[in-house]
Amino acid sequence: MPQHPSHPLALTQGDPAGIGPDITLAAWLRRGELSLPPFLFLGDPNVLATRARQLNLDVPLREADAATASVVFTEALPVLPIAAGTTVVAGEPHVATAKGTIAAIETAVSLSMNGDTAAVVTNPIAKSVLYDAGFGFPGHTEFLADLAMRATGKPVMPVMLLAGPKLRAIPVTIHIPLKDVPAALTTDLIIQTCRITDHDLRTRFGIAKPRLAIAGLNPHAGENGAIGKEDEQIIRPAIEVLRNEGIDAFGPLPADTMFHDAARQGYDVAICMYHDQALIPAKALGFDDSVNVTLGLPFVRTSPDHGTAFGIAGKGVAKEDSLVAALRLASEISRAGSDR
């Protein structure tokens, strides 16, 4: 169901022992200054209240739902209560919180799929904590895809986009060991990733004809097969198929010359072959204000581009910049989609 642009964003708690509560509180306090879109926090209000006291922040909390959150937001931080499962201590993750963390994500997806909230924004999770509780997915992205498939009955291929003010970058393979990348990388995987990217950049980001710069896998993009065969045998055939479909994809390009200022002017998104090839330049160029966006889903999902940062949780030093950027981008994308 299409989301109404005035509906609130659904913001999940993430791991309650991490900095999710810190940056949520800080973002709400700056809502007027930054003209932030209204959001509904899905999580334990006791965690927020305790963290606010620890950080010496004056943040009123009020129980709310998707229908009331936007009105509540001006005066108090609206919370849809989901129990944490145990007493939460900042910086000390506990397996007992996994159920609440998962429930917050499931609720956010359900609300957005039903059209009650405009988008899903997820605070960082600790995958190790969820794994200890029996979580069966590599990460957030794969879990969201499974929830979407359960809701629609259709298989979903999620694509991770790191979107910053200076660079958009996508890793074709994501959370796998580097040694496994060549075997996992296929022509079809590249084609499917680029089709989804092209579609979502058109429909959600308003880019009429996206330019996709395709990175090579090997140094110097394989140098015509002298430094590995994958660039010629796997990547180049994918580019030929994409171009025949009318998608403006080009490469394979040497990754070491793709990310300087002049090079970035020539494309709208960099399609990279593995996790760090995309995330190193993305974080180097926009560490505090890049956003993780999941393409290919039947709802909008964004997330701060950082982890739980247990070491600084509750200490008053966590920066809310990436969460602010994630909230803004989620609102922009959802509004753009509702206008089309």
Coordinates of C-alpha atoms in Angstrom, one line a residue:
M1 CA 0.0 0.0 0.0
P2 CA 1.5 3.4 -0.9
Q3 CA 2.5 5.5 2.1
H4 CA 1.0 9.0 2.7
P5 CA 3.8 11.6 2.8
S6 CA 2.5 13.1 6.1
H7 CA 2.7 9.8 7.9
P8 CA 5.5 9.4 10.5
L9 CA 8.6 7.4 9.9
A10 CA 8.9 4.1 11.9
L11 CA 12.3 4.3 13.8
T12 CA 13.4 1.0 15.4
Q13 CA 15.3 0.9 18.6
G14 CA 18.2 -1.2 17.3
D15 CA 20.3 -2.8 20.1
P16 CA 19.1 -0.9 23.2
A17 CA 22.6 -1.2 24.8
G18 CA 24.1 0.7 21.9
I19 CA 24.0 4.3 20.8
G20 CA 20.6 4.0 19.2
P21 CA 18.8 5.5 22.2
D22 CA 21.5 8.3 22.5
I23 CA 21.2 9.4 18.9
T24 CA 17.4 9.1 18.9
L25 CA 17.1 11.4 21.9
A26 CA 19.6 13.8 20.4
A27 CA 17.8 13.9 17.0
W28 CA 14.4 14.6 18.6
L29 CA 15.9 17.5 20.6
R30 CA 17.0 19.0 17.3
R31 CA 13.7 18.4 15.5
G32 CA 12.8 22.1 15.2
E33 CA 16.3 23.3 14.4
L34 CA 16.7 20.7 11.6
S35 CA 13.1 20.6 10.5
L36 CA 13.1 16.8 11.0
P37 CA 10.2 14.7 9.7
P38 CA 8.1 13.2 12.5
F39 CA 9.1 9.7 13.6
L40 CA 7.6 7.1 15.9
F41 CA 10.2 5.2 18.0
L42 CA 9.5 1.5 18.3
G43 CA 11.2 0.2 21.5
D44 CA 11.2 0.3 25.2
P45 CA 10.3 3.7 26.8
N46 CA 12.2 2.7 30.0
V47 CA 15.4 2.4 28.0
L48 CA 14.9 5.9 26.5
A49 CA 14.0 7.4 29.9
T50 CA 17.0 5.8 31.6
R51 CA 19.4 6.9 28.9
A52 CA 18.0 10.4 28.9
R53 CA 18.7 10.7 32.6
Q54 CA 22.2 9.2 32.1
L55 CA 22.9 11.8 29.4
N56 CA 21.2 14.6 31.4
L57 CA 18.8 15.3 28.5
D58 CA 15.3 16.6 29.1
V59 CA 13.2 14.6 26.6
P60 CA 9.5 14.0 27.4
L61 CA 8.2 10.7 26.2
R62 CA 4.6 9.8 25.2
E63 CA 3.1 6.5 24.2
A64 CA 1.7 6.8 20.7
D65 CA 0.9 4.9 17.5
A66 CA 1.2 5.6 13.8
A67 CA -2.0 7.6 13.8
T68 CA -1.0 10.0 16.7
A69 CA 2.8 10.2 16.4
S70 CA 3.0 13.2 14.0
V71 CA 0.9 15.3 16.4
V72 CA 2.7 14.1 19.5
F73 CA 6.1 14.7 17.9
T74 CA 6.1 18.4 18.3
E75 CA 5.8 18.2 22.1
A76 CA 7.2 14.8 23.1
L77 CA 9.1 11.8 21.6
P78 CA 6.4 9.4 20.5
V79 CA 7.0 5.8 21.5
L80 CA 5.2 2.6 20.5
P81 CA 6.2 0.4 23.5
I82 CA 8.1 -2.8 22.8
A83 CA 9.7 -4.3 25.9
A84 CA 13.5 -4.7 25.8
G85 CA 13.3 -8.0 27.7
T86 CA 15.7 -7.2 30.5
T87 CA 17.2 -4.2 32.3
V88 CA 19.4 -2.5 29.8
V89 CA 22.8 -1.1 30.7
A90 CA 24.4 1.2 28.2
G91 CA 27.4 -0.5 26.5
E92 CA 26.5 -3.9 27.9
P93 CA 24.7 -6.0 25.2
H94 CA 22.5 -8.8 26.4
V95 CA 21.0 -11.7 24.5
A96 CA 17.7 -11.2 26.3
T97 CA 17.1 -8.0 24.3
A98 CA 17.2 -9.8 21.0
K99 CA 13.5 -10.6 21.0
G100 CA 12.5 -7.0 21.4
T101 CA 15.0 -5.8 18.8
I102 CA 13.6 -8.2 16.3
A103 CA 10.0 -7.3 17.2
A104 CA 10.7 -3.7 16.6
I105 CA 12.0 -4.4 13.1
E106 CA 9.0 -6.7 12.3
T107 CA 6.5 -4.0 13.6
A108 CA 8.2 -1.2 11.6
V109 CA 8.0 -3.3 8.4
S110 CA 4.3 -4.2 9.0
L111 CA 3.4 -0.6 9.7
S112 CA 5.1 0.6 6.5
M113 CA 3.7 -2.3 4.4
N114 CA 0.2 -1.4 5.6
G115 CA 0.8 2.3 4.7
D116 CA 0.5 3.5 8.3
T117 CA 4.1 4.8 8.3
A118 CA 6.0 6.5 5.5
A119 CA 9.2 4.4 5.8
V120 CA 11.4 2.3 8.0
V121 CA 14.5 3.8 9.6
T122 CA 16.5 1.3 11.6
N123 CA 18.9 2.0 14.4
P124 CA 22.0 -0.2 14.5
I125 CA 21.8 -3.8 15.6
A126 CA 24.5 -6.1 17.0
K127 CA 24.4 -9.2 14.8
S128 CA 26.4 -11.2 17.3
V129 CA 23.8 -10.7 20.0
L130 CA 21.0 -11.7 17.6
Y131 CA 23.0 -14.8 16.4
D132 CA 23.3 -15.9 20.0
A133 CA 19.5 -15.8 20.2
G134 CA 19.1 -18.0 17.1
F135 CA 18.7 -15.2 14.5
G136 CA 18.9 -16.9 11.2
F137 CA 20.0 -14.1 8.9
P138 CA 23.4 -12.5 8.0
G139 CA 22.1 -9.1 8.9
H140 CA 19.4 -6.4 8.8
T141 CA 19.1 -6.4 5.0
E142 CA 18.5 -10.1 4.5
F143 CA 15.9 -10.1 7.4
L144 CA 14.1 -7.2 5.8
A145 CA 14.0 -9.0 2.5
D146 CA 12.5 -12.1 4.2
L147 CA 9.8 -10.0 5.9
A148 CA 8.9 -8.4 2.6
M149 CA 8.7 -11.8 0.9
R150 CA 6.4 -13.1 3.7
A151 CA 4.2 -10.1 3.4
T152 CA 3.9 -10.1 -0.4
G153 CA 4.5 -13.8 -1.3
K154 CA 7.1 -12.6 -3.9
P155 CA 10.8 -13.2 -3.6
V156 CA 12.8 -10.0 -3.0
M157 CA 16.4 -9.2 -3.8
P158 CA 17.7 -6.5 -1.5
V159 CA 20.5 -4.2 -2.7
M160 CA 22.6 -2.2 -0.2
L161 CA 23.2 1.4 -1.2
L162 CA 25.5 3.7 0.8
A163 CA 24.3 7.2 0.0
G164 CA 26.3 10.2 1.0
P165 CA 26.6 13.8 -0.1
K166 CA 29.6 13.0 -2.3
L167 CA 29.1 9.4 -3.3
R168 CA 26.5 6.7 -3.8
A169 CA 28.1 3.2 -3.7
I170 CA 26.7 -0.3 -3.9
P171 CA 28.5 -3.6 -3.1
V172 CA 27.3 -6.5 -5.3
T173 CA 28.5 -9.1 -2.8
I174 CA 28.1 -8.1 0.8
H175 CA 28.7 -9.9 4.1
I176 CA 30.9 -12.8 2.9
P177 CA 34.7 -13.4 3.4
L178 CA 36.9 -11.8 0.8
K179 CA 38.2 -15.2 -0.3
D180 CA 34.6 -16.2 -1.3
V181 CA 33.9 -13.2 -3.5
P182 CA 35.2 -14.5 -6.8
A183 CA 33.0 -17.6 -6.5
A184 CA 29.9 -15.6 -5.4
L185 CA 30.3 -13.0 -8.1
T186 CA 28.3 -13.9 -11.2
T187 CA 27.2 -12.1 -14.4
D188 CA 23.6 -12.6 -13.4
L189 CA 24.1 -11.2 -9.9
I190 CA 25.7 -8.1 -11.4
I191 CA 22.8 -7.7 -13.9
Q192 CA 20.1 -8.1 -11.3
T193 CA 21.8 -5.7 -8.9
C194 CA 22.1 -3.1 -11.6
R195 CA 18.5 -3.5 -12.8
I196 CA 17.2 -2.9 -9.3
T197 CA 19.6 0.1 -8.8
D198 CA 18.5 1.7 -12.1
H199 CA 14.9 1.2 -11.3
D200 CA 15.0 2.6 -7.8
L201 CA 17.3 5.6 -8.7
R202 CA 14.6 6.5 -11.3
T203 CA 11.5 5.9 -9.2
R204 CA 12.8 6.9 -5.7
F205 CA 15.6 9.3 -6.3
G206 CA 14.2 11.1 -9.4
I207 CA 17.2 10.4 -11.6
A208 CA 15.9 10.2 -15.1
K209 CA 18.7 8.2 -16.6
P210 CA 21.1 6.9 -13.9
R211 CA 24.8 6.5 -14.8
L212 CA 26.2 3.3 -13.3
A213 CA 30.0 3.1 -13.0
I214 CA 30.9 -0.6 -12.7
A215 CA 34.1 -1.3 -10.8
G216 CA 36.5 -4.1 -11.7
L217 CA 37.2 -6.9 -9.2
N218 CA 41.0 -7.1 -9.7
P219 CA 43.7 -4.4 -9.6
H220 CA 43.6 -2.3 -12.8
A221 CA 40.3 -4.1 -13.6
G222 CA 42.3 -7.2 -14.5
E223 CA 44.4 -5.5 -17.1
N224 CA 42.9 -7.5 -20.0
G225 CA 43.2 -10.7 -18.1
A226 CA 46.8 -10.3 -17.0
I227 CA 45.7 -9.8 -13.3
G228 CA 42.7 -12.2 -13.1
K229 CA 40.0 -13.3 -15.5
E230 CA 36.8 -12.2 -13.7
D231 CA 36.7 -8.7 -15.1
E232 CA 36.6 -10.0 -18.7
Q233 CA 34.6 -13.2 -18.1
I234 CA 32.1 -12.1 -15.5
I235 CA 31.8 -8.3 -15.3
R236 CA 32.1 -7.2 -18.9
P237 CA 29.4 -9.6 -20.2
A238 CA 27.0 -8.1 -17.5
I239 CA 27.7 -4.6 -18.7
E240 CA 27.0 -5.6 -22.3
V241 CA 23.6 -7.0 -21.3
L242 CA 22.7 -4.0 -19.3
R243 CA 23.6 -1.6 -22.1
N244 CA 21.5 -3.6 -24.5
E245 CA 18.6 -3.1 -22.2
G246 CA 19.1 0.7 -22.3
I247 CA 20.8 1.0 -18.9
D248 CA 23.7 3.4 -18.8
A249 CA 26.3 1.1 -17.3
F250 CA 30.0 1.3 -18.1
G251 CA 33.2 -0.3 -17.1
P252 CA 34.8 -2.4 -15.7
L253 CA 36.8 0.5 -14.3
P254 CA 39.9 0.3 -12.1
A255 CA 38.6 0.9 -8.6
D256 CA 41.6 2.9 -7.5
T257 CA 40.8 5.7 -10.0
M258 CA 37.0 5.7 -9.5
F259 CA 36.5 7.8 -6.4
H260 CA 38.5 11.0 -6.7
D261 CA 36.6 14.3 -7.2
A262 CA 36.7 14.5 -10.9
A263 CA 35.8 10.8 -11.5
R264 CA 32.7 11.0 -9.3
Q265 CA 31.2 13.7 -11.5
G266 CA 30.9 11.1 -14.3
Y267 CA 28.4 8.8 -12.6
D268 CA 25.4 8.7 -10.2
V269 CA 26.3 5.4 -8.5
A270 CA 29.4 3.2 -8.2
I271 CA 28.6 -0.5 -8.5
C272 CA 31.4 -2.3 -6.5
M273 CA 32.2 -6.0 -6.4
Y274 CA 32.6 -6.5 -2.7
H275 CA 31.8 -4.9 0.6
D276 CA 34.9 -2.9 1.4
Q277 CA 35.4 -1.8 -2.2
A278 CA 32.1 0.2 -1.7
L279 CA 32.2 1.0 2.0
I280 CA 35.7 2.3 2.3
P281 CA 35.3 5.2 -0.1
A282 CA 31.7 5.8 1.0
K283 CA 32.8 6.1 4.7
A284 CA 35.9 8.0 3.8
L285 CA 33.9 10.6 1.9
G286 CA 31.0 10.8 4.3
F287 CA 31.6 9.1 7.6
D288 CA 29.1 11.1 9.7
D289 CA 26.4 11.8 7.1
S290 CA 26.2 8.7 4.8
V291 CA 23.0 6.6 4.9
N292 CA 22.5 2.9 4.3
V293 CA 19.5 2.5 2.0
T294 CA 18.0 -0.8 1.0
L295 CA 16.9 -0.9 -2.6
G296 CA 14.6 -3.5 -4.1
L297 CA 12.1 -3.6 -1.2
P298 CA 8.4 -2.8 -1.4
F299 CA 8.9 -0.2 1.3
V300 CA 11.5 2.5 1.9
R301 CA 14.3 1.6 4.4
T302 CA 17.2 3.7 5.5
S303 CA 19.7 3.4 8.4
P304 CA 22.6 5.3 9.9
D305 CA 25.9 4.2 8.3
H306 CA 27.5 3.0 11.6
G307 CA 27.3 0.3 14.2
T308 CA 26.1 0.1 17.8
A309 CA 29.2 1.7 19.2
F310 CA 28.8 0.0 22.6
G311 CA 32.0 1.7 23.8
I312 CA 30.5 5.2 23.7
A313 CA 26.9 4.4 24.5
G314 CA 25.6 6.5 27.3
K315 CA 28.7 8.8 27.4
G316 CA 27.2 11.7 25.6
V317 CA 29.7 11.7 22.7
A318 CA 27.7 9.8 20.0
K319 CA 26.9 11.9 16.9
E320 CA 23.4 11.9 15.6
D321 CA 24.4 13.2 12.1
S322 CA 24.0 9.9 10.3
L323 CA 20.6 9.2 11.9
V324 CA 19.4 12.7 11.0
A325 CA 20.5 12.1 7.4
A326 CA 18.7 8.7 7.4
L327 CA 15.5 10.3 8.7
R328 CA 15.7 13.0 6.1
L329 CA 16.5 10.7 3.2
A330 CA 13.7 8.3 4.2
S331 CA 11.2 11.2 4.2
E332 CA 12.5 12.5 0.8
I333 CA 12.3 9.1 -0.8
S334 CA 8.9 8.3 0.5
R335 CA 7.6 11.7 -0.7
A336 CA 9.2 11.3 -4.1
G337 CA 7.6 7.8 -4.4
S338 CA 4.1 9.2 -3.4
D339 CA 4.4 11.8 -6.1
R340 CA 5.0 9.3 -8.9

